[in-house]
XYZ file of C-alpha atoms in Angstrom:
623
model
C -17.343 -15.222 -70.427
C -14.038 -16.393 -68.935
C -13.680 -17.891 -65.438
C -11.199 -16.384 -63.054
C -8.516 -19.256 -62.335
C -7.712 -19.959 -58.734
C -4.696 -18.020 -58.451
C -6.562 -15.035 -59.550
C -8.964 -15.051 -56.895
C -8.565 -12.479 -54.171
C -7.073 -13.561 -50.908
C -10.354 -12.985 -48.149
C -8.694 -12.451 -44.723
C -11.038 -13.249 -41.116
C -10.840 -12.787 -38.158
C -9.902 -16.180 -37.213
C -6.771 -15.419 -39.462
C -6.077 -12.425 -37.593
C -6.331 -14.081 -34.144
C -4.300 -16.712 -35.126
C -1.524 -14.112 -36.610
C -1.677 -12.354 -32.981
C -1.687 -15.755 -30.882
C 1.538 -15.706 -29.540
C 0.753 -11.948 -28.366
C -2.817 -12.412 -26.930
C -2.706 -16.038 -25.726
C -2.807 -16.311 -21.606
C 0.262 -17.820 -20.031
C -2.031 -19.798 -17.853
C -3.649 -21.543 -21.304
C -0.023 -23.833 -21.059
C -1.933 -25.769 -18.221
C -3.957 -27.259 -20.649
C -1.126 -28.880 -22.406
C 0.783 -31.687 -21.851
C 3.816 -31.597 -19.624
C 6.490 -32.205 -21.988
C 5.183 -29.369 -24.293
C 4.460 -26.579 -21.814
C 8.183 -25.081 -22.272
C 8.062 -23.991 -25.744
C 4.758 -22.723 -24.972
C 5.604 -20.646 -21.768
C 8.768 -18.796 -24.079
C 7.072 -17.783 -26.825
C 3.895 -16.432 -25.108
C 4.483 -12.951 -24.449
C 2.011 -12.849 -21.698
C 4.024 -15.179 -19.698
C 6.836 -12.150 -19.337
C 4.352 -9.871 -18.847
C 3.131 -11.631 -15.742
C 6.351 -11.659 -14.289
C 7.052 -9.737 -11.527
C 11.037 -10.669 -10.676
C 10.257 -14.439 -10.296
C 9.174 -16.043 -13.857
C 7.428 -19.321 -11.888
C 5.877 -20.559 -15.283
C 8.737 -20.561 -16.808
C 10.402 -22.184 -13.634
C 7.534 -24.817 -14.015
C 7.790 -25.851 -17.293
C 11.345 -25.622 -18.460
C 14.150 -25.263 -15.776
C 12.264 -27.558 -12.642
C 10.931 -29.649 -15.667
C 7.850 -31.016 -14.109
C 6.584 -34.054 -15.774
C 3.562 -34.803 -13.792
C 0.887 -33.193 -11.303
C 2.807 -34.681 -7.963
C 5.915 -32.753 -9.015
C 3.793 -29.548 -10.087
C 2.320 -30.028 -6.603
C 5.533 -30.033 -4.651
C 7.378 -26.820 -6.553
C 3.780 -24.825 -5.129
C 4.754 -25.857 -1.964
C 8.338 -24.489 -2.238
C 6.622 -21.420 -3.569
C 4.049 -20.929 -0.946
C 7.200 -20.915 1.310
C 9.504 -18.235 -1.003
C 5.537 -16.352 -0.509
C 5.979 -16.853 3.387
C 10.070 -15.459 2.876
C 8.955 -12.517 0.840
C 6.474 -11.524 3.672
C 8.323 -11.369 6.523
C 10.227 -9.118 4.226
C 7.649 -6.988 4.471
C 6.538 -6.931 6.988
C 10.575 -6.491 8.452
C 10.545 -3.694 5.816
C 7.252 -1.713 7.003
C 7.769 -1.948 10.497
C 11.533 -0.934 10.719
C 11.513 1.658 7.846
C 8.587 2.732 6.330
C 6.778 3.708 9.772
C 9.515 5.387 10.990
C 10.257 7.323 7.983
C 6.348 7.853 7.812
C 6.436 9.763 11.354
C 9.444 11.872 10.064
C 8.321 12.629 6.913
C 4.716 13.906 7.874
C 5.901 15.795 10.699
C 8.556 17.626 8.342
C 5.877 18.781 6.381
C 3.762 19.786 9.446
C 0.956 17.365 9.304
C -1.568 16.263 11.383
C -2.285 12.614 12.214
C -5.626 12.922 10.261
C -4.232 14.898 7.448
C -1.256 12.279 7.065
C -3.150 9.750 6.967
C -5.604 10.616 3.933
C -2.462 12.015 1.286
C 0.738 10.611 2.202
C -0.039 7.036 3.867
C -2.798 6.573 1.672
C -0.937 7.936 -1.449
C 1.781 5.686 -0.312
C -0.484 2.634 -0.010
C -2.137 2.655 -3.246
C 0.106 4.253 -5.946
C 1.564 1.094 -6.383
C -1.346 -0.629 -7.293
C -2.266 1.935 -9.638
C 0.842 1.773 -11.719
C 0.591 -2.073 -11.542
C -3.017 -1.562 -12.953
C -2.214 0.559 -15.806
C 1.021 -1.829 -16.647
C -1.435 -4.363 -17.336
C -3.959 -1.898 -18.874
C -4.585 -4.277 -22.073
C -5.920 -7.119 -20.166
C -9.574 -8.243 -19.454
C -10.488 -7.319 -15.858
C -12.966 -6.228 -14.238
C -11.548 -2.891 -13.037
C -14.533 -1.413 -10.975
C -15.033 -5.231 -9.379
C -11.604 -5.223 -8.325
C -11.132 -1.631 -7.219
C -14.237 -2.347 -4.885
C -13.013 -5.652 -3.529
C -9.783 -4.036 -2.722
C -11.457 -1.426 -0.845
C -13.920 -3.251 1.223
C -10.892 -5.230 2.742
C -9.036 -2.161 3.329
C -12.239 -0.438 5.134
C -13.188 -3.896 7.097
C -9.774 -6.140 7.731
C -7.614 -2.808 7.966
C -9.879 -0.136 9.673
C -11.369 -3.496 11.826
C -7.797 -4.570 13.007
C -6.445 -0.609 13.522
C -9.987 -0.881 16.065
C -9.487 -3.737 18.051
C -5.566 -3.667 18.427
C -5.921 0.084 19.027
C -8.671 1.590 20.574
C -8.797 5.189 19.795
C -10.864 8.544 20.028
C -11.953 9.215 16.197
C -11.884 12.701 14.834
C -15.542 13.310 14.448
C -15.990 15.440 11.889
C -12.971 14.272 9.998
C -14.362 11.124 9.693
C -17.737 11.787 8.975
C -17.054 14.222 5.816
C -14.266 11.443 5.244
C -16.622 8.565 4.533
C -19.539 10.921 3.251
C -16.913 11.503 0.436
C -16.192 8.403 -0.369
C -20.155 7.005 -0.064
C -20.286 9.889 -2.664
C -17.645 8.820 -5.043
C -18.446 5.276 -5.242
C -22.233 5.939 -5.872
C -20.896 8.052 -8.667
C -18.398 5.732 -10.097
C -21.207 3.211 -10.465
C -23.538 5.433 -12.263
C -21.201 6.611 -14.808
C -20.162 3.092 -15.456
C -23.791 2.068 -15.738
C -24.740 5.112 -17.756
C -23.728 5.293 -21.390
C -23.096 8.558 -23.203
C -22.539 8.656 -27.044
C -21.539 12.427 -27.506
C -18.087 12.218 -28.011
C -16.385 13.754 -24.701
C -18.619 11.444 -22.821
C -15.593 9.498 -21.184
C -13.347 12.397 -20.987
C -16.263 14.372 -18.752
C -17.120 11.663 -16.613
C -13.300 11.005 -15.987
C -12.624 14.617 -14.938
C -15.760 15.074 -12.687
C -14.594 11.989 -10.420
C -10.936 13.427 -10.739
C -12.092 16.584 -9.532
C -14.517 14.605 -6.680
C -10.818 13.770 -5.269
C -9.326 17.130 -5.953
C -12.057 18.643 -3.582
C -11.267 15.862 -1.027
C -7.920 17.106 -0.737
C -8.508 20.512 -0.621
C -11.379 20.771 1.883
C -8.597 18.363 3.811
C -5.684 20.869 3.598
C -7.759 23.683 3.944
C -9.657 22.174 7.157
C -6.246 21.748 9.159
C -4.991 25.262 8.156
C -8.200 26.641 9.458
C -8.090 24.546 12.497
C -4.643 26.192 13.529
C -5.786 29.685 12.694
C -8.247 29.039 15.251
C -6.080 27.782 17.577
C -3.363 30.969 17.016
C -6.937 33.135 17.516
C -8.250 31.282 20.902
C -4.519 31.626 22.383
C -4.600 35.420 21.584
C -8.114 36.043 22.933
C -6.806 33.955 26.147
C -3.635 36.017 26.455
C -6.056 39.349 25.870
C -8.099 38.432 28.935
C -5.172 37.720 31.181
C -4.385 41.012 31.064
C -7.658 42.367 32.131
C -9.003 42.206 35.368
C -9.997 38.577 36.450
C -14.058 39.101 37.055
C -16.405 36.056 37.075
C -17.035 37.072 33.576
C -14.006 36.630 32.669
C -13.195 33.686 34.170
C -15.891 31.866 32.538
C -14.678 32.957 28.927
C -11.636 32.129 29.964
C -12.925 28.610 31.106
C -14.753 28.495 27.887
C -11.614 29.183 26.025
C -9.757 26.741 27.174
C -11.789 23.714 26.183
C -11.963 24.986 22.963
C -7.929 25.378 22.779
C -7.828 21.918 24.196
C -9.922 20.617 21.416
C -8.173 22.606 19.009
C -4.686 21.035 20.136
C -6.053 17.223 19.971
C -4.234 16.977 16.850
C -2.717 19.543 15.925
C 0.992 18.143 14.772
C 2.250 15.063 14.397
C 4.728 14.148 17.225
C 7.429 11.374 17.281
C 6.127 9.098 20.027
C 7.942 6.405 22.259
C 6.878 3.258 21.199
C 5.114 1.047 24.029
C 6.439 -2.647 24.693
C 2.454 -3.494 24.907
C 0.222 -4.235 21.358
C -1.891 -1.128 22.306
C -1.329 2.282 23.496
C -4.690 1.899 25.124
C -6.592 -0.605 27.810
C -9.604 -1.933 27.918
C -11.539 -4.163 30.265
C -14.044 -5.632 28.066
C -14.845 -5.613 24.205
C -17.837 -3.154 24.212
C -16.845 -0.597 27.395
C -14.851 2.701 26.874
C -11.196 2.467 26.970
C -9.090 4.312 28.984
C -5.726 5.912 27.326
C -2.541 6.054 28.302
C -0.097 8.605 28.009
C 1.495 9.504 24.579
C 5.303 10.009 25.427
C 7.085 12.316 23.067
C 10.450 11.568 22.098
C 13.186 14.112 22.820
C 14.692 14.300 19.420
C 17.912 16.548 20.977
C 18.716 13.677 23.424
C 18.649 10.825 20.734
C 20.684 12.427 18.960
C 23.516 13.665 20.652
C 23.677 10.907 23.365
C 26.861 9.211 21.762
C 28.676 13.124 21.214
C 32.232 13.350 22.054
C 34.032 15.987 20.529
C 37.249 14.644 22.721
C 37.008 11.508 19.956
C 38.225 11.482 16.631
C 35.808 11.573 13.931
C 35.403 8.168 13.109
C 35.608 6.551 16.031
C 34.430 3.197 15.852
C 33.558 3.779 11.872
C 33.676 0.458 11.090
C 32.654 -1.444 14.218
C 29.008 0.404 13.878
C 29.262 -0.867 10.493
C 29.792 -4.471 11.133
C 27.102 -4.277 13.965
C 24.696 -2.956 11.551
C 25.348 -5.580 9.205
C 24.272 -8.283 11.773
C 21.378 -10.232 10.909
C 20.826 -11.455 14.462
C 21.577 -9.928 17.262
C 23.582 -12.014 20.155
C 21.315 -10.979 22.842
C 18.073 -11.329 20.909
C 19.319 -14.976 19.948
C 20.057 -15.878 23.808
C 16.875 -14.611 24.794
C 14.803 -16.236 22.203
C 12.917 -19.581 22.473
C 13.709 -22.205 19.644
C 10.306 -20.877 17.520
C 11.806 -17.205 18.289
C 14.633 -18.665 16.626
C 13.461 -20.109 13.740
C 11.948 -16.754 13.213
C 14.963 -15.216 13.490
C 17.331 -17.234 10.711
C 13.983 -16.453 8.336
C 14.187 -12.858 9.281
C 18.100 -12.716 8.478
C 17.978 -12.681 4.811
C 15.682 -9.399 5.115
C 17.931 -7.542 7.262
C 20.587 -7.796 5.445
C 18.765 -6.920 2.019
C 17.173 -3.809 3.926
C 20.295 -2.658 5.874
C 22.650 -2.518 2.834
C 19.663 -0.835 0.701
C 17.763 1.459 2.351
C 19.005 4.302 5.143
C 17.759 3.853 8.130
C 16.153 7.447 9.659
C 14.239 7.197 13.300
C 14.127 9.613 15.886
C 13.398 7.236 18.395
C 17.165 5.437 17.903
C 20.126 6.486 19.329
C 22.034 8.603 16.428
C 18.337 8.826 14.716
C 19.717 5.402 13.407
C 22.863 7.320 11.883
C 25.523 5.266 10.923
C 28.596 6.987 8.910
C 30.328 4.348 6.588
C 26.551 2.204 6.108
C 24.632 5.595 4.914
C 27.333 6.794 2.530
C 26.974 3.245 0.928
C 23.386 3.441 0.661
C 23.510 6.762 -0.895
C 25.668 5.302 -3.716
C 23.649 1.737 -3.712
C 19.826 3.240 -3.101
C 19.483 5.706 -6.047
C 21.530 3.497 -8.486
C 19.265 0.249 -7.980
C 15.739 1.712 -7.519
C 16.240 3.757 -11.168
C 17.842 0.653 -12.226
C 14.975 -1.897 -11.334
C 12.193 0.848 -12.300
C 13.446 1.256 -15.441
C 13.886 -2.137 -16.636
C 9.958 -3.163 -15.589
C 8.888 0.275 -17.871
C 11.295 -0.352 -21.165
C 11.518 -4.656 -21.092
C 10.071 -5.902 -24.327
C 7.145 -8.152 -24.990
C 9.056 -11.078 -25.085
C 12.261 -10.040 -22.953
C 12.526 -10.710 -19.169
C 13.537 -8.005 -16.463
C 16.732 -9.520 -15.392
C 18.039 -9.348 -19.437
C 16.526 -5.671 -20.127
C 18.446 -4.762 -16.795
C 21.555 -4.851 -18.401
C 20.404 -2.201 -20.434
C 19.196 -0.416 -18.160
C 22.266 -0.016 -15.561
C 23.525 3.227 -17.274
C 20.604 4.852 -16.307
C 21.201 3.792 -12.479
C 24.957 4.838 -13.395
C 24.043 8.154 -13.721
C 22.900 8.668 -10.513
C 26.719 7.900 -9.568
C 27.860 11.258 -10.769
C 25.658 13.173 -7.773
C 25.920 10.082 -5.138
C 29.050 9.236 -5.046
C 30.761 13.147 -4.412
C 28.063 13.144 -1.992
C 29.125 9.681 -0.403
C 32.573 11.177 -0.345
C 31.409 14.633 1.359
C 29.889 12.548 4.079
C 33.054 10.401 4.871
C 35.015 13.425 4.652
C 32.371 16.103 6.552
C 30.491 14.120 9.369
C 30.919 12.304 12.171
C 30.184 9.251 13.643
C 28.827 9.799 16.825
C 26.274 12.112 15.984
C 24.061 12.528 12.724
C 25.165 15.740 10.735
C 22.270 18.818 9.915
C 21.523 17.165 6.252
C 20.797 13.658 7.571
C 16.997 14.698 6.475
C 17.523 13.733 3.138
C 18.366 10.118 4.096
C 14.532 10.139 4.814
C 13.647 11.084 1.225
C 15.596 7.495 0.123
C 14.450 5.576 3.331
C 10.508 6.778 2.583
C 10.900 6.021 -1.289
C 13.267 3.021 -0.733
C 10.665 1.526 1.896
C 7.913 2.018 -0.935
C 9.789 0.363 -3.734
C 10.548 -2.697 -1.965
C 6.727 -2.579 -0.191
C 5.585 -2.424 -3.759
C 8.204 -5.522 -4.777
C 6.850 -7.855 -2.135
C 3.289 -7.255 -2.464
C 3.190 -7.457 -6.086
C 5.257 -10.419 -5.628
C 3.023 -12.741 -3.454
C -0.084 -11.590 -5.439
C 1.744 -12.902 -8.558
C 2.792 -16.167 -6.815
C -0.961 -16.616 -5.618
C -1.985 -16.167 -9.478
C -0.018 -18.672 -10.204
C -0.956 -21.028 -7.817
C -4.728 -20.291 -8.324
C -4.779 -20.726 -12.147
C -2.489 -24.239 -11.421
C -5.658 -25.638 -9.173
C -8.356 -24.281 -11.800
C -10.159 -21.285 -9.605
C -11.623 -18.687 -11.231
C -9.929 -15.576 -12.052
C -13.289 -13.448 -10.686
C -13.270 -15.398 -7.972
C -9.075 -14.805 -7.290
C -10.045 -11.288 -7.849
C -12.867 -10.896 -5.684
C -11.041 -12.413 -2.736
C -7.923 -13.531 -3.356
C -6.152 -10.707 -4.912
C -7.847 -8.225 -2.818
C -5.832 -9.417 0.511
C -2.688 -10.001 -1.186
C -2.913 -6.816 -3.113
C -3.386 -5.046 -0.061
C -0.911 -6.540 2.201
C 1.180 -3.656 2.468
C -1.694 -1.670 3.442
C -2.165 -4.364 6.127
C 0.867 -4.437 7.393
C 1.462 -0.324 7.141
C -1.728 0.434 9.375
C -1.152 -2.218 11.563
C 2.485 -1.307 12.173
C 1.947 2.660 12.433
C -1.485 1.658 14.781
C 0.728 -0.519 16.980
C 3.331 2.297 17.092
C 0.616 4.897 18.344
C -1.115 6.450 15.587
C -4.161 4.732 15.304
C -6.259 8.126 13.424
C -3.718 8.402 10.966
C -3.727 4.709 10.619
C -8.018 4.936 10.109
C -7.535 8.000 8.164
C -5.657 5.819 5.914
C -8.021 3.756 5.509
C -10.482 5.639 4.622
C -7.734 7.586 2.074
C -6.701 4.801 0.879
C -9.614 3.342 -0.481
C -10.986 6.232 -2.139
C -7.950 6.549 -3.677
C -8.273 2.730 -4.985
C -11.773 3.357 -6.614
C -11.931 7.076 -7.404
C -8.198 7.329 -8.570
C -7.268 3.730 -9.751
C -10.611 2.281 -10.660
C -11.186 6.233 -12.517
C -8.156 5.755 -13.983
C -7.652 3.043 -15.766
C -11.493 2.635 -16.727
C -10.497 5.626 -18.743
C -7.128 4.796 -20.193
C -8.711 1.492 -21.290
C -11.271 3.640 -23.107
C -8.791 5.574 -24.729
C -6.810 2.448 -26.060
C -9.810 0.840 -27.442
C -11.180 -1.388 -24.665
C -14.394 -0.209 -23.682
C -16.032 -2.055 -21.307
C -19.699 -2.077 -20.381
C -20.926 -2.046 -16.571
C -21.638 -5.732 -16.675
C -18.104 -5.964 -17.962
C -16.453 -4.001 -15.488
C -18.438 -5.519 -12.596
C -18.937 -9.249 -13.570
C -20.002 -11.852 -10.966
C -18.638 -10.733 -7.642
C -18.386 -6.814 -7.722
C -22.294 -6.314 -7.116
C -21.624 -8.328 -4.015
C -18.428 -5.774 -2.643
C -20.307 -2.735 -3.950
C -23.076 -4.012 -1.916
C -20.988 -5.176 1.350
C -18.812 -1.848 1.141
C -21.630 0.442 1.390
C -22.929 -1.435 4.203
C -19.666 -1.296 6.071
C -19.637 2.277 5.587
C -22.992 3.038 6.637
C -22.260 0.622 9.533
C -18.979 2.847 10.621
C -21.078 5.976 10.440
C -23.870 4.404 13.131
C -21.419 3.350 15.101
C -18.830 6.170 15.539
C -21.980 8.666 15.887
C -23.658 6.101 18.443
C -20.656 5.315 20.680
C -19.579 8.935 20.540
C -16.367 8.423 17.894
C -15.108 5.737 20.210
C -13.595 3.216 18.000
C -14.074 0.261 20.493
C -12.897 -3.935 20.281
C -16.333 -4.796 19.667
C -16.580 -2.873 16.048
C -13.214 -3.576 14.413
C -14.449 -7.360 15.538
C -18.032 -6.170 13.613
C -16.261 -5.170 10.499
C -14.009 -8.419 10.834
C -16.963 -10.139 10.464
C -18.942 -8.355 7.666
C -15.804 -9.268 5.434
C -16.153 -13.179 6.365
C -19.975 -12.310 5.291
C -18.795 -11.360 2.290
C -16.222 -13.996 1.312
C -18.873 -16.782 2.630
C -21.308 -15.313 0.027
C -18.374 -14.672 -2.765
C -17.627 -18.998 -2.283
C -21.721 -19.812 -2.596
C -21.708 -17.741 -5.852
C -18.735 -19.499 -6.808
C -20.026 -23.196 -5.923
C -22.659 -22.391 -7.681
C -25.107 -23.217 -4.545
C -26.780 -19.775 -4.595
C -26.795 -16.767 -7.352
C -25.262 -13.455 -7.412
C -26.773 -10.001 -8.283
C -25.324 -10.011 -11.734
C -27.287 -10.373 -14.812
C -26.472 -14.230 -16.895
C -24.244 -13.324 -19.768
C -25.973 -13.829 -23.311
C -24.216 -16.433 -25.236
C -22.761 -15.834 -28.677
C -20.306 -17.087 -30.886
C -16.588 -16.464 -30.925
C -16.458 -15.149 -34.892
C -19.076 -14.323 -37.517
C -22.897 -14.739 -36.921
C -23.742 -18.548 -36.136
């Protein structure tokens, strides 16, 4: 009997082998904290999740090989100087959200012959969470919890956003709107929860329960749609029965139909269309004495559209009169008389704000009805219809086709002939307008510059909020806190800054029921669409998670906290008679510090969460 020799022997593979073969691809980018200073550079370039992370600023990379740190004190002083690009990419947004995107918002919804409510639930909310759920499925292959996350990020929304749109707005709710509205989504996230606790091992399990939530949000939309159509049919029916008894003989009978008539047409036109609105110099388009007594509304103004825009007409001028003075004006990023009238903290604000301006002015096309012109200008627009197209498809397509270990900015260079081609349609149009229009009043097409100032307005919304909730990663996994933890509070107010910011700004400008209805939109969007979503694409790429998995420590404590807060707007509204008072957005304010007060105990360790413990086991074979 011979003896295989060494050589001979077959070569037994493990999965330590295997992990150590995929290390470079699997490894975190935050793991390079745990080395020492002087080797963190190599480690942060060939780590392929360190250009995953990256959003446009690579701040690891920064870090570890062009800053150099060699010690904590240095480390400590670069997060400062990025805590204060976070506070410069912020005003951005906020510059960005309340100059275009609310404006744009109005136009947009009114185009398509919304109402406030209506609005509010597909395009703002659409608009306020699609981002988040491409940024989700982007990072699909990572280990998060995705049902934790999708409920953190909605309990902000419904208690910071909906709380903020109350007490800086008080407003007169739609009552049944709202009621189905948050019925719906009690609904959905009760469901969501089940199917992740329940486990199904017939083999369309995940495909079923993915396309009965999907269709949970279908309905929503529908019965929305549907509801407003109805609504004006009734309306068009009550305003023909009125005209039918004008034209009979005026008896008491029929002056009490007709009395009855009317307050049903005048509750049938509450909100009917939306209308561009002057905007009031005050916070609120409403007053109130005290925190928990009825407000008392003030008059909506509507804008005359006609007289903004041809209030500069002169056919005795030549058509492009002052062409490049409204240019250079535009391209001011502070204006002389705001500067004179500003106090020196006014102008500090001011030289932050400049950088924005001038980034949105030369990129996106500025569309408002409530401007002079409708915020036409003739040589800026036909440069931001050649600029606009060219670097959105640009930037887009370099974050979709950049490589594992490739950054943006290099795959960008790729990726310009795909922005080029948008030159072949912009530019003759760019031309057309120099050629066609004038520039004292904004020509019949000047709609579509609200297709690029809407998308444009999104794109760079999306930019800056990913943007700060990468820097905060960053900074949180530098000082050792817990990536639940970031998650569960953290990431759920920087994630949904442009949410913030978008209801705030659209509230302040005198929408406050689109601004709740987005809200309430919103956030089922973030659980039944995003959380839906990727819970199933992760399932389909082979990273089934269990409920524990997909809820870990903090998420029983927002699934918890968001059904209260829901249940809690429901007793109010019906109790106060749909009045959205001071006293609850303070309420729901304060549920959320509830929550985050808990979230830190948990995470201290001082008390214990609803969460099963974890069982232990080994990291390879059966020890």
């Amino acid at each position: 009997m011979s003896i295989n020799s060494k050589s001979d022997a077959p070569l037994v593979t493990n999965a330590l082998d295997a992990e150590f073969e995929n290390f470079w691809k699997t490894v975190s980018c935050f793991a390079a904290n745990s080395f020492p200073f002087e080797d963190r550079c190599e480690f942060v370039k060939k780590a392929e999740d360190c250009i995953a992370r990256t959003n446009v600023v690579p701040y690891m990379r920064l870090l570890a090989c062009d800053l150099k740190c060699i010690n904590y004190f240095e480390e400590m002083i670069f997060i400062i100087l990025f805590v204060a690009l976070c506070f410069q990419i912020l005003v951005l947004l906020i510059y960005t959200i309340n100059v275009y995107y609310s404006p744009a918002l109005k136009v947009v919804s009114r185009f398509l012959h919304m109402n406030e409510h209506l609005a509010g639930v597909t395009m703002m909310a659409f608009g306020n969470t699609s981002a988040d759920l491409f940024a989700n499925l982007a990072s699909v292959d990572r280990h998060v919890p995705v049902l934790a996350n999708s409920l953190s990020s909605a309990l902000f929304v419904i208690t910071i956003s909906g709380g903020l749109i109350c007490y800086i707005s008080p407003f007169k709710m739609n009552s049944y709107e709202t009621v189905r509205d948050i019925l719906f989504l009690l609904f959905a996230t009760f469901l969501m929860d089940y199917f992740s606790c329940k486990v199904t091992h017939f083999k369309l399990g995940n495909n079923l329960k993915f396309l009965i939530v999907l269709m949970v949000y279908i309905s929503y939309i529908i019965i929305n749609v549907t509801d407003v159509y109805l609504l004006r049919r009734t309306r068009a029916s009550t305003i023909a029965k009125m005209q039918r008894l004008l034209d009979e003989e005026q008896t008491p009978e029929v002056i009490l139909k007709l009395q009855d008539l009317e307050r049903k047409l005048e509750y049938y036109s509450q909100d009917t269309r939306v209308e561009i609105l002057e905007k009031k110099i005050e916070v609120s388009i409403t007053r109130i004495r005290y925190t928990t007594m009825r407000m008392i509304q003030n008059q909506r103004v509507s804008v005359n559209r006609r007289v903004t825009r041809n209030m500069r007409l002169d056919y005795t001028q030549s058509k492009n009169v002052g062409i490049f003075r409204d240019f250079l004006l535009a391209l001011r990023p502070i204006k002389c008389q705001s500067w004179k009238q500003a106090d020196i903290l006014n102008r500090v604000l001011l030289l932050i704000r400049a950088p924005a301006v001038v980034i949105c002015t030369l990129y996106i096309p500025l569309v408002d009805y409530e401007m002079e012109k409708h915020g036409w200008n003739k040589l800026l627009n036909s440069i931001n219809v050649v600029i606009n197209p060219a670097l959105s498809i640009s930037f887009f397509m370099s974050l979709i086709h950049r490589e594992g270990n490739t950054m943006w900015y290099i795959s960008l260079q790729n990726t310009m002939t795909y922005g080029g081609c948008s030159l072949v349609l912009t530019v003759p149009f760019a031309v057309f307008i120099l050629i066609h229009s004038r520039t004292d009043v904004p020509p019949s097409y000047h709609w579509v510059f609200t297709i690029m100032n809407l998308t444009g307005s999104m794109f760079l919304i999306f930019l800056c909020a990913t943007e700060i909730d990468t820097v905060l990663e960053v900074i949180g996994n530098i000082l050792s806190i817990d990536d639940n933890y970031m998650g569960a509070t953290v990431k759920a107010f920087t994630g949904n800054l442009g949410t913030l910011f978008a209801n705030t700004a659209v509230a302040i400008h005198g929408y406050p029921k689109m601004a709740f209805a987005s809200v309430i939109g919103g956030s089922f969007f973030t659980i039944v669409v995003t959380g839906n979503t990727v819970i199933y694409v992760r399932s389909l790429v082979g990273h089934q998670q269990n409920h524990s998995e997909q809820i870990e420590e903090y998420g029983q404590f927002a699934f918890i906290f968001l059904i209260m807060g829901l249940f809690s707007i429901l007793l109010w509204s019906t109790t106060l008679g749909f009045f959205a008072r001071r006293s609850m957005g303070l309420y729901s304010i304060g549920l959320y510090v509830v929550y985050l007060l808990f979230a830190t105990l948990v995470h201290e360790r001082i008390i214990h969460s609803f969460s099963k413990d974890s069982q232990l086991s080994s990291a390879f074979g059966d020890i």
